[in-house]
PDB file of C-alpha atoms in Angstrom:
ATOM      1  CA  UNK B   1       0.000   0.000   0.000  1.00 97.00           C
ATOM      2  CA  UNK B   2       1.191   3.381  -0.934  1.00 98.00           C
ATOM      3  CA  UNK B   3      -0.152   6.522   0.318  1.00 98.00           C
ATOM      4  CA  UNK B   4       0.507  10.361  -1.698  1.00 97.00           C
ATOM      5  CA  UNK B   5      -0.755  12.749   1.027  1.00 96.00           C
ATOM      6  CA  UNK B   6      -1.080  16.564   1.438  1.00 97.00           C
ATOM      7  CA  UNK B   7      -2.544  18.883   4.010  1.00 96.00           C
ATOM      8  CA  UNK B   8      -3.634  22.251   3.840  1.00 96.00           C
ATOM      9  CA  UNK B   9      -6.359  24.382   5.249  1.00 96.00           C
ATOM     10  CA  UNK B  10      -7.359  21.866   7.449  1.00 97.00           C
ATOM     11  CA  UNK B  11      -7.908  19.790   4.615  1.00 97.00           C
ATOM     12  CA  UNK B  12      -5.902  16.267   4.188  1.00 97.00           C
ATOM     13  CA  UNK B  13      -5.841  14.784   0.937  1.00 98.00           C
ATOM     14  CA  UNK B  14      -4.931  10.954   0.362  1.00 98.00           C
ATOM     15  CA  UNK B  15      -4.622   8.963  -2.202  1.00 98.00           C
ATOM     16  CA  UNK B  16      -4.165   5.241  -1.142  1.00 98.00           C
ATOM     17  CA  UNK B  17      -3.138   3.131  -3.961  1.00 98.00           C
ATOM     18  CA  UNK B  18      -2.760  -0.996  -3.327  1.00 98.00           C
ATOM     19  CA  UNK B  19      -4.719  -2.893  -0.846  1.00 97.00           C
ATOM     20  CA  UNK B  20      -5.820  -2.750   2.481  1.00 98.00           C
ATOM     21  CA  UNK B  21      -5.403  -5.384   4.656  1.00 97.00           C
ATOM     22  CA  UNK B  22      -4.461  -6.979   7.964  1.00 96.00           C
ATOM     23  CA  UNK B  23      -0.840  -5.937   7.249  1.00 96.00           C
ATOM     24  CA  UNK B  24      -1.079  -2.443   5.925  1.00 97.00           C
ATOM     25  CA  UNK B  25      -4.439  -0.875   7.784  1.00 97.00           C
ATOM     26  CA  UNK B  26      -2.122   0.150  10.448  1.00 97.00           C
ATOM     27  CA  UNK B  27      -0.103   1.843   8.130  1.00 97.00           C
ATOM     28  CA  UNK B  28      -3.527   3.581   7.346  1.00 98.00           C
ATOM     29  CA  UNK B  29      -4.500   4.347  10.070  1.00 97.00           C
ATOM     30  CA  UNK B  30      -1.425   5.803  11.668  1.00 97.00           C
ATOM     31  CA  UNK B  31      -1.218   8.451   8.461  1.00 97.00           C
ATOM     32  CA  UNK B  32      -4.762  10.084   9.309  1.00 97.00           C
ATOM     33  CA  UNK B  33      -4.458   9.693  12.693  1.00 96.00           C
ATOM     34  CA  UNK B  34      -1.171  11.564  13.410  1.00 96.00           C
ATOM     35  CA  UNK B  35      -2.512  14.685  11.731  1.00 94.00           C
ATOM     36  CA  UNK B  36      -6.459  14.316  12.805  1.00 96.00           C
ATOM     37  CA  UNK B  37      -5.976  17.136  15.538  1.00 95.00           C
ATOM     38  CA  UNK B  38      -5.138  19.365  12.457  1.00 95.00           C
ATOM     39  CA  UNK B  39      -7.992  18.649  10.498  1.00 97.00           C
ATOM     40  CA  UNK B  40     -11.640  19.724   9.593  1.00 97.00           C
ATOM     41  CA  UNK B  41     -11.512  17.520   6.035  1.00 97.00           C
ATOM     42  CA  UNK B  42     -10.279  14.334   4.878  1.00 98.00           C
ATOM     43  CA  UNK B  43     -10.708  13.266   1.403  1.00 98.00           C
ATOM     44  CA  UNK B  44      -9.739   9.801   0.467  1.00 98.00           C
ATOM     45  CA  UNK B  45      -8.904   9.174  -3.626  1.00 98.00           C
ATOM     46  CA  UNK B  46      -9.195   5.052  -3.742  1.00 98.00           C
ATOM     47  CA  UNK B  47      -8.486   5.037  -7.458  1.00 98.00           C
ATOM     48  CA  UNK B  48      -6.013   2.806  -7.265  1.00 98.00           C
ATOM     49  CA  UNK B  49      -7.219   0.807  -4.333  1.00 98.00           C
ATOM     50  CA  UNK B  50      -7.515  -2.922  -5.480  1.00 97.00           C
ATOM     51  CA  UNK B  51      -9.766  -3.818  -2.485  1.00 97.00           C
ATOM     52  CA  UNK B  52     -10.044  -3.622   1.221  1.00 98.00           C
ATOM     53  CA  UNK B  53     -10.404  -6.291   3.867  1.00 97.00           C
ATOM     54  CA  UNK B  54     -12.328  -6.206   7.090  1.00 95.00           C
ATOM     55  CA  UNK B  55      -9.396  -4.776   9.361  1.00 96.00           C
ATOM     56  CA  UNK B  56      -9.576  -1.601   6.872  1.00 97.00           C
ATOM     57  CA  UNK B  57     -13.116  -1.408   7.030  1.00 96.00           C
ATOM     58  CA  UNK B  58     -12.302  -0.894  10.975  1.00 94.00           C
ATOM     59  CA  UNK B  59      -9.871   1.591  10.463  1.00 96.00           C
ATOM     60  CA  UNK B  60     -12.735   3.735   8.075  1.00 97.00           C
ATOM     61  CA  UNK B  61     -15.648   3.288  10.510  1.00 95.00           C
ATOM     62  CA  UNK B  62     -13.146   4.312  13.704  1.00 95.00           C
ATOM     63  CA  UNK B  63     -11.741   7.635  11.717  1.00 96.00           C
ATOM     64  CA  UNK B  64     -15.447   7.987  10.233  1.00 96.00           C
ATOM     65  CA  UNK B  65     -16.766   7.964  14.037  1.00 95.00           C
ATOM     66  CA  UNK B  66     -13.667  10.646  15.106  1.00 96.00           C
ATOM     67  CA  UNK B  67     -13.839  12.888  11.696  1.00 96.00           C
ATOM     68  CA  UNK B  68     -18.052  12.945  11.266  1.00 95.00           C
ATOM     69  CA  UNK B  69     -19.298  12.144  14.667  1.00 94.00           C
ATOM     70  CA  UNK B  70     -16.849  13.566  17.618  1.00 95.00           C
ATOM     71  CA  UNK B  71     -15.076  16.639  15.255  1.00 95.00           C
ATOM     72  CA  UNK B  72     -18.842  16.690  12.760  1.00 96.00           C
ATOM     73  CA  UNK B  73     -15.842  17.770  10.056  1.00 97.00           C
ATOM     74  CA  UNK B  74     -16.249  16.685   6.500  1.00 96.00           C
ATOM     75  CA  UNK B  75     -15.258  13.257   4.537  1.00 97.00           C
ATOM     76  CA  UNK B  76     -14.960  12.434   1.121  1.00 97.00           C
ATOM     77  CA  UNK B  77     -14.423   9.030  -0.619  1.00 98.00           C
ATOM     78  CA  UNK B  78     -13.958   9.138  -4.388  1.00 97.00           C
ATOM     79  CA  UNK B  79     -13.294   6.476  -7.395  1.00 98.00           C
ATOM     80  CA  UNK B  80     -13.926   3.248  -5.646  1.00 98.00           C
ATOM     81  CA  UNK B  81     -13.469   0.312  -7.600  1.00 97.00           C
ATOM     82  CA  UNK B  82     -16.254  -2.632  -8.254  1.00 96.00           C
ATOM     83  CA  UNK B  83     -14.428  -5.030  -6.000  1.00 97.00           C
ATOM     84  CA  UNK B  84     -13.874  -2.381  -2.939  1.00 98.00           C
ATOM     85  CA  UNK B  85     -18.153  -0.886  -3.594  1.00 97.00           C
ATOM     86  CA  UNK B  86     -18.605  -4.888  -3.364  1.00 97.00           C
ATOM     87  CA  UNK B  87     -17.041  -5.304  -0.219  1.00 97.00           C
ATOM     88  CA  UNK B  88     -18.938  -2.026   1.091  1.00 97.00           C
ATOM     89  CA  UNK B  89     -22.289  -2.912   0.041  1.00 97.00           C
ATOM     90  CA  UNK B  90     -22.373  -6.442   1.552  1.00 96.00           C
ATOM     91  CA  UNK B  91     -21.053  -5.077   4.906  1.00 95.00           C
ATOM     92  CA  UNK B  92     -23.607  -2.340   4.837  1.00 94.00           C
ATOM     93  CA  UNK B  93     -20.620   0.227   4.622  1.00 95.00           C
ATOM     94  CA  UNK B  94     -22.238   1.405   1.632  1.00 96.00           C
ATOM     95  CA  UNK B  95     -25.044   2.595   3.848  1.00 95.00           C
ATOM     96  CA  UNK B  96     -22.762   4.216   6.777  1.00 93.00           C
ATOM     97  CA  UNK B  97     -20.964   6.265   3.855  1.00 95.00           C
ATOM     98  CA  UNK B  98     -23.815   6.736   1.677  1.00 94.00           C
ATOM     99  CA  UNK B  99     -23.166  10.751   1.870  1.00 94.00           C
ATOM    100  CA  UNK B 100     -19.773  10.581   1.652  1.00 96.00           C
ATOM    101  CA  UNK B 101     -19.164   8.347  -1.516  1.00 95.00           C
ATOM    102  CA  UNK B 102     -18.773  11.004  -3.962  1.00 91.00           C
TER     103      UNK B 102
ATOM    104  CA  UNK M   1       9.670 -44.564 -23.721  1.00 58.00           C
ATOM    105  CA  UNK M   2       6.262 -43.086 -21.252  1.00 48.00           C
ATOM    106  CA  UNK M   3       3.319 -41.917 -23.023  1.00 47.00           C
ATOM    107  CA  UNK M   4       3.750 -38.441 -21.169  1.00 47.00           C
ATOM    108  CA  UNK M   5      -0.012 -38.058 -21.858  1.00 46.00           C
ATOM    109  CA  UNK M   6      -0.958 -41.000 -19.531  1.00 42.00           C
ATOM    110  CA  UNK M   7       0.194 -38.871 -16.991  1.00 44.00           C
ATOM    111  CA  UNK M   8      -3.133 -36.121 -17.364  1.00 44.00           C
ATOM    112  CA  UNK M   9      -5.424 -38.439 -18.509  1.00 44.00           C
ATOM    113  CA  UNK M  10      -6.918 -39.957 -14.844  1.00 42.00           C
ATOM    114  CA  UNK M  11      -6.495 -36.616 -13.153  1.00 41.00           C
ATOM    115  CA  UNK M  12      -9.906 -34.949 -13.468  1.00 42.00           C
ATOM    116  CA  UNK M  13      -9.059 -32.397 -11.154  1.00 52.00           C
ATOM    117  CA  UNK M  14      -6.678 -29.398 -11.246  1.00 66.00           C
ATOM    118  CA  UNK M  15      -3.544 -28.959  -9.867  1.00 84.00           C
ATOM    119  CA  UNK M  16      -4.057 -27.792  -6.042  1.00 95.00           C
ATOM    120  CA  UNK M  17      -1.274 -26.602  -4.029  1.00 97.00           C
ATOM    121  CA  UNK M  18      -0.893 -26.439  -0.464  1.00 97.00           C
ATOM    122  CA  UNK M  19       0.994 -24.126   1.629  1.00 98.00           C
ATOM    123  CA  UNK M  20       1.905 -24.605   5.449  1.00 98.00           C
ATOM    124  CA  UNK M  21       2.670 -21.759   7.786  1.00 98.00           C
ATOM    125  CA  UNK M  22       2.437 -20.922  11.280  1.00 98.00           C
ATOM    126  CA  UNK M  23      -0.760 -19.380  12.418  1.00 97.00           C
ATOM    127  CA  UNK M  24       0.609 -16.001  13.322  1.00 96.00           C
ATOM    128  CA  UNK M  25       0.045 -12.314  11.869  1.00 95.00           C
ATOM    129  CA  UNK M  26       3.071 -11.593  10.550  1.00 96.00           C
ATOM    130  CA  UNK M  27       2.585 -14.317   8.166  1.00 97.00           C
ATOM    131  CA  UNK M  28      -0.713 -12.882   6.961  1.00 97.00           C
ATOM    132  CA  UNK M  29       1.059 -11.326   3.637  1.00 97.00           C
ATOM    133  CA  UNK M  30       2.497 -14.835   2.805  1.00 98.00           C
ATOM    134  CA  UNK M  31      -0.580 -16.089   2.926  1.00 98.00           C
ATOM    135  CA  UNK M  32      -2.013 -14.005   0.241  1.00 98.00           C
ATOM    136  CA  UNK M  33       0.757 -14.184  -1.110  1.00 98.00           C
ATOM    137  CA  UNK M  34       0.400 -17.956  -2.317  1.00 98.00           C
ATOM    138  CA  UNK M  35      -3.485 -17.595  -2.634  1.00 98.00           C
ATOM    139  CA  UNK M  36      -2.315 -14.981  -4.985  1.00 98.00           C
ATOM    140  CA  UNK M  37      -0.045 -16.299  -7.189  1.00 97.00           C
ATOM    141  CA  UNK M  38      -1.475 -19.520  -7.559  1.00 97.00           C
ATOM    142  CA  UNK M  39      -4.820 -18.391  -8.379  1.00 97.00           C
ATOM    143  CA  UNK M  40      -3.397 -16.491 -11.063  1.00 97.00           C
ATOM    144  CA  UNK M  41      -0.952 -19.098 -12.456  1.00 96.00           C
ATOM    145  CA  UNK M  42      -3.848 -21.254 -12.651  1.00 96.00           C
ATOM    146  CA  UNK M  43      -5.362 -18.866 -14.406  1.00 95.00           C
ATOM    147  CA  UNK M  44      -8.233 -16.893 -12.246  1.00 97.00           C
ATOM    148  CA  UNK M  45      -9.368 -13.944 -13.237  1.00 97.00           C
ATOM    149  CA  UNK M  46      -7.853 -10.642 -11.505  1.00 97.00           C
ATOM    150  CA  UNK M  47     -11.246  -9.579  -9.944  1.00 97.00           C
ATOM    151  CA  UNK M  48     -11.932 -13.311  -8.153  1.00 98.00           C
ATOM    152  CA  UNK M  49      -8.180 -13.040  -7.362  1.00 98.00           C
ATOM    153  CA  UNK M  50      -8.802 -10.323  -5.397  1.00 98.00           C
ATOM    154  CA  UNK M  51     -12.107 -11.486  -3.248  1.00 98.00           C
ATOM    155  CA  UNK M  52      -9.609 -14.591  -2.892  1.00 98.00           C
ATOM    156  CA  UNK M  53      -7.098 -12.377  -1.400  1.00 98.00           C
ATOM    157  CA  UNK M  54      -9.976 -10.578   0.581  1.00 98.00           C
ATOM    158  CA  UNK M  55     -11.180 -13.662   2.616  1.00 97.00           C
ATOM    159  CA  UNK M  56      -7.755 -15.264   2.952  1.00 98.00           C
ATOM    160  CA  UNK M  57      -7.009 -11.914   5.037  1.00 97.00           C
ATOM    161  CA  UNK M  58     -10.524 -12.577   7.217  1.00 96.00           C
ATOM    162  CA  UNK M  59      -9.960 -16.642   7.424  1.00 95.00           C
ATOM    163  CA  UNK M  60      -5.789 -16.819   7.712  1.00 96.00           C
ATOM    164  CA  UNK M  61      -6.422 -13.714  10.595  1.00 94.00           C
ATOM    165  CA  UNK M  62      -9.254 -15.803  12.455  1.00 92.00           C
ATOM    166  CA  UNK M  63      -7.161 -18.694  12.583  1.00 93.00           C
ATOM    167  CA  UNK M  64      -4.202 -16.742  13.989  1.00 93.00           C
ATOM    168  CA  UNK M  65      -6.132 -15.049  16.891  1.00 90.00           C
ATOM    169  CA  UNK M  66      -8.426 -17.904  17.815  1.00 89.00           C
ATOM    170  CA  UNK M  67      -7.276 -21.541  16.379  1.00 92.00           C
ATOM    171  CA  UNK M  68      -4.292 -22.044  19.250  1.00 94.00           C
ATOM    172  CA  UNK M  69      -5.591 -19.827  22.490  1.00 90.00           C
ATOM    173  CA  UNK M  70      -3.254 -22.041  24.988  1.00 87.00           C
ATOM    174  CA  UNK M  71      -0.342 -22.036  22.255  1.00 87.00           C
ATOM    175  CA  UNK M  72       1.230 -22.446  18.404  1.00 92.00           C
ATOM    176  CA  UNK M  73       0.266 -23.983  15.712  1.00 97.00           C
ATOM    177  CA  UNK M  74       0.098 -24.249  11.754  1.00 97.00           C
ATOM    178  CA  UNK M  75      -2.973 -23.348   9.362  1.00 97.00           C
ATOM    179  CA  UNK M  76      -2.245 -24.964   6.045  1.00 98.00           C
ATOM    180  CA  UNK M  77      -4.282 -23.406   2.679  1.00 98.00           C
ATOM    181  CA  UNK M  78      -4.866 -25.810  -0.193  1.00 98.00           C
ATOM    182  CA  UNK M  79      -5.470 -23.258  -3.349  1.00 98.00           C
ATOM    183  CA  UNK M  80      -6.966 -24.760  -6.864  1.00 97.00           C
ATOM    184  CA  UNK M  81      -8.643 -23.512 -10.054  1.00 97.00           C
ATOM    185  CA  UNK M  82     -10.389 -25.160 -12.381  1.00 96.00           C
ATOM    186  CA  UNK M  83     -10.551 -23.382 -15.979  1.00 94.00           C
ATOM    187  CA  UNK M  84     -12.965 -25.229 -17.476  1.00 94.00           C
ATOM    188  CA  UNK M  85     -15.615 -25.347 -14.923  1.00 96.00           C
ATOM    189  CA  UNK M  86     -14.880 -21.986 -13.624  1.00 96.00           C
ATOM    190  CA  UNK M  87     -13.835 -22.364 -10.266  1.00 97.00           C
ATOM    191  CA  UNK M  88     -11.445 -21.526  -7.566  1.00 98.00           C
ATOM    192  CA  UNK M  89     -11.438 -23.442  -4.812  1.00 98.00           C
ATOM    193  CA  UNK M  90      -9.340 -22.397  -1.068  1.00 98.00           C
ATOM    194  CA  UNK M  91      -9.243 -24.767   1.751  1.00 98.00           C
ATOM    195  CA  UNK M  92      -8.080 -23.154   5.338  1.00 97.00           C
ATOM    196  CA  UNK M  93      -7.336 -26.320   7.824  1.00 97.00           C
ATOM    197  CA  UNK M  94      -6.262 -25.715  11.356  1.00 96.00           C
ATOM    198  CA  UNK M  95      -6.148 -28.595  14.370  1.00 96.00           C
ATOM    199  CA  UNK M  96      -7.079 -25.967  16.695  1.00 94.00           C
ATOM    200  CA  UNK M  97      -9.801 -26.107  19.236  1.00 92.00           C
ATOM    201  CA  UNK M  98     -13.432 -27.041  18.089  1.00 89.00           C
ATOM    202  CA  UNK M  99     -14.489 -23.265  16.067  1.00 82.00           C
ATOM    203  CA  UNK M 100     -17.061 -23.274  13.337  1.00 79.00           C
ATOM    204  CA  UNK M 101     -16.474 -19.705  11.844  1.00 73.00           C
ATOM    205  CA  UNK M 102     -20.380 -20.095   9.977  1.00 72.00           C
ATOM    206  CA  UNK M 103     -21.783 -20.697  13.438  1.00 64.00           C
ATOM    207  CA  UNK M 104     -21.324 -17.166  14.837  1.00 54.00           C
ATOM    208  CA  UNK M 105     -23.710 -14.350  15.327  1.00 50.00           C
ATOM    209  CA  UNK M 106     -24.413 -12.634  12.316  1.00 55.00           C
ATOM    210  CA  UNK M 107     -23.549  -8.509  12.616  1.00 59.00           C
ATOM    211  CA  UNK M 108     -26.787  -6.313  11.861  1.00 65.00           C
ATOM    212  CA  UNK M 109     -25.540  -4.159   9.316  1.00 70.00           C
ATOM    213  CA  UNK M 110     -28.909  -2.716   9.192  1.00 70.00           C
ATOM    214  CA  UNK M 111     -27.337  -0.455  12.293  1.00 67.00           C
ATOM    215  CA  UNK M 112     -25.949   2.860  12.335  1.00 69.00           C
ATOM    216  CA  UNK M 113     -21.642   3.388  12.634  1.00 64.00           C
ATOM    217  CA  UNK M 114     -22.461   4.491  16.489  1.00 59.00           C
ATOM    218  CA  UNK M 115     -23.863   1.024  17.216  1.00 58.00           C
ATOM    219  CA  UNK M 116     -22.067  -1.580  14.905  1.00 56.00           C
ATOM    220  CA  UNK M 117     -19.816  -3.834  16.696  1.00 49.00           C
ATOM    221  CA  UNK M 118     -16.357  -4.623  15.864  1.00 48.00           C
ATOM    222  CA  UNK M 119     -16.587  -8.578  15.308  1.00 52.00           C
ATOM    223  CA  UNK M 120     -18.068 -10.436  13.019  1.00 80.00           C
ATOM    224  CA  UNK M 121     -17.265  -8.186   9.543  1.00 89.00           C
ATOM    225  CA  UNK M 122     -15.200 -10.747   8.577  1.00 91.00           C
ATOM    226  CA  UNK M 123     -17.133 -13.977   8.301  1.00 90.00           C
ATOM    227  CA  UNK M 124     -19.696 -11.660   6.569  1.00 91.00           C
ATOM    228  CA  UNK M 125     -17.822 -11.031   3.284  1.00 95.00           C
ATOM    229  CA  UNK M 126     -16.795 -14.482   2.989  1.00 95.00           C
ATOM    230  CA  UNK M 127     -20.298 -16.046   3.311  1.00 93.00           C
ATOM    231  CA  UNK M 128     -21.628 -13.118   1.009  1.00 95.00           C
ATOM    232  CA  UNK M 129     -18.185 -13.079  -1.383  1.00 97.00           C
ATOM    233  CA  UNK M 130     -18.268 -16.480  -1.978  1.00 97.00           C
ATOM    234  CA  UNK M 131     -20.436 -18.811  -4.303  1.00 98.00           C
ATOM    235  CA  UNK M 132     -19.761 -21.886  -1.418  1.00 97.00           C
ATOM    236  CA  UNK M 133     -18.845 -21.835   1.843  1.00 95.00           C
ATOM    237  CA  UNK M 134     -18.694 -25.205   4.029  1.00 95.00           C
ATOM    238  CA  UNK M 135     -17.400 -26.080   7.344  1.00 94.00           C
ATOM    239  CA  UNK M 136     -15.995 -29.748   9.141  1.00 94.00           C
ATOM    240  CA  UNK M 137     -14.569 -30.731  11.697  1.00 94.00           C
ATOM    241  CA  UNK M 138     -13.032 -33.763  10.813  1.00 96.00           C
ATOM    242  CA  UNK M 139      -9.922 -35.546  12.001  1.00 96.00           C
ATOM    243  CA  UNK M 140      -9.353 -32.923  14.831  1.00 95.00           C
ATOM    244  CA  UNK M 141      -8.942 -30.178  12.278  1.00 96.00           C
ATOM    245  CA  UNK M 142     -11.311 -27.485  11.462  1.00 95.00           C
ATOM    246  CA  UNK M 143     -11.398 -27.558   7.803  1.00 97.00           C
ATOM    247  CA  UNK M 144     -12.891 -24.672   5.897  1.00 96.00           C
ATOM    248  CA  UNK M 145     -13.640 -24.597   1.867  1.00 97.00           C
ATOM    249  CA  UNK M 146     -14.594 -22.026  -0.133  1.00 98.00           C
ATOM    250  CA  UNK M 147     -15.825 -21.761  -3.688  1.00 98.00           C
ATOM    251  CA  UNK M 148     -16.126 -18.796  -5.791  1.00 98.00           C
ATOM    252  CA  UNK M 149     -17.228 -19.318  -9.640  1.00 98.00           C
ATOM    253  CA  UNK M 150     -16.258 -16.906 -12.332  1.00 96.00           C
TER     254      UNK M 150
END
């Protein structure tokens, strides 16, 4: 996993290319997390995200909870491929970022 | 001299190959790893590849945190596909304690993100990912195959 970030104005902007998985969602979540203090926005390009297991659906439901519920800042998920809209539809993640799937 | 095409001829089913490795995290990426590459030698398509890779992260991770809780042991994956009648085929076997992953509770995802719990996500996509999905306990293993068609 590979992950092309920039902040400013409160804004972070990732693109996370690759998968995420048991082995990299830590990776994940440390990179959002060490600047979510800073933050009103996140936007999240998964372009080039192959697919996503169930340890990275954690990490996107704990920073959705901090970002959206706890800071009520913004969130933005763009470009998801068929296999990764899969994965959120038949967890019902497709429901929990229904407004935020852009 | 051998016919060498005696040696195909009985063997109606694929080429499967089996991989052993200790059931602990760090060897989650190896795991995939093999699912990986063998599905796609055999000649998978890229997208079932992928949902392969998906539940081998969920099953290979289960078996790590719950097949040994007084110790060690090894989880072995038997990978196959079959070209011509569309299939790829993943077998998980642990001799861990007595744990049918189908049996559990199954998460509501009817709820909102405030009230979803943690567990359970996992089993989820691979019953929903998968075209088969059958559980024994046979031998004193758990043994866990899953079929996806393409």
């Amino acid at each position: 996993m590979t992950i092309e970030k920039t902040l400013e104005d409160k804004v972070l902007k990732m693109k996370v290319s690759g998968r995420v998985d048991t082995t990299t969602a830590p990776d994940l979540e440390k990179e959002i997390r060490d600047c979510i203090d800073e933050i009103e926005e996140l936007d999240l390009d998964l372009g080039e995200l192959e697919y996503i297991s169930s340890a990275g659906l954690r990490v996107l439901l704990s920073i959705y909870k901090t970002l959206i519920n706890e800071k009520q800042g913004k969130l933005a998920i763009s470009n998801v491929n068929e296999t990764v809209m899969e994965v959120f539809q038949v967890t019902g993640f497709d429901d929990i970022l229904h407004d935020y799937l852009v | 001299m051998q016919d060498m095409k005696q040696k195909s001829a009985g063997s109606a089913s694929p080429a499967e190959k089996k991989i052993v490795l200790p059931a602990e995290l760090p060897r989650v990426a190896e795991a995939i790893g093999f699912v990986e590459d063998t599905l796609t030698e055999g000649g998978c398509p890229q997208p079932v590849v992928f949902k392969m890779n998906i539940v081998t992260d969920e099953i290979f991770s289960n078996i790590c945190k719950f097949a040994y809780p007084d110790g060690s042991g090894n989880a072995v994956i038997r990978a196959s596909v079959d070209v011509a009648a569309k299939k790829a085929r993943l077998i998980f076997s642990d001799s861990g304690v007595d744990f049918d992953p189908l049996g559990r509770e199954r998460p509501d995802t009817a709820l909102p993100a405030e009230e979803r719990p943690v567990g359970g996500l996992g089993i989820l996509m691979v019953r929903k990912m998968m075209d088969e999905v059958s559980y024994e306990r046979r031998g004193g293993e758990n043994i866990l195959t899953l079929v996806k068609n393409f």
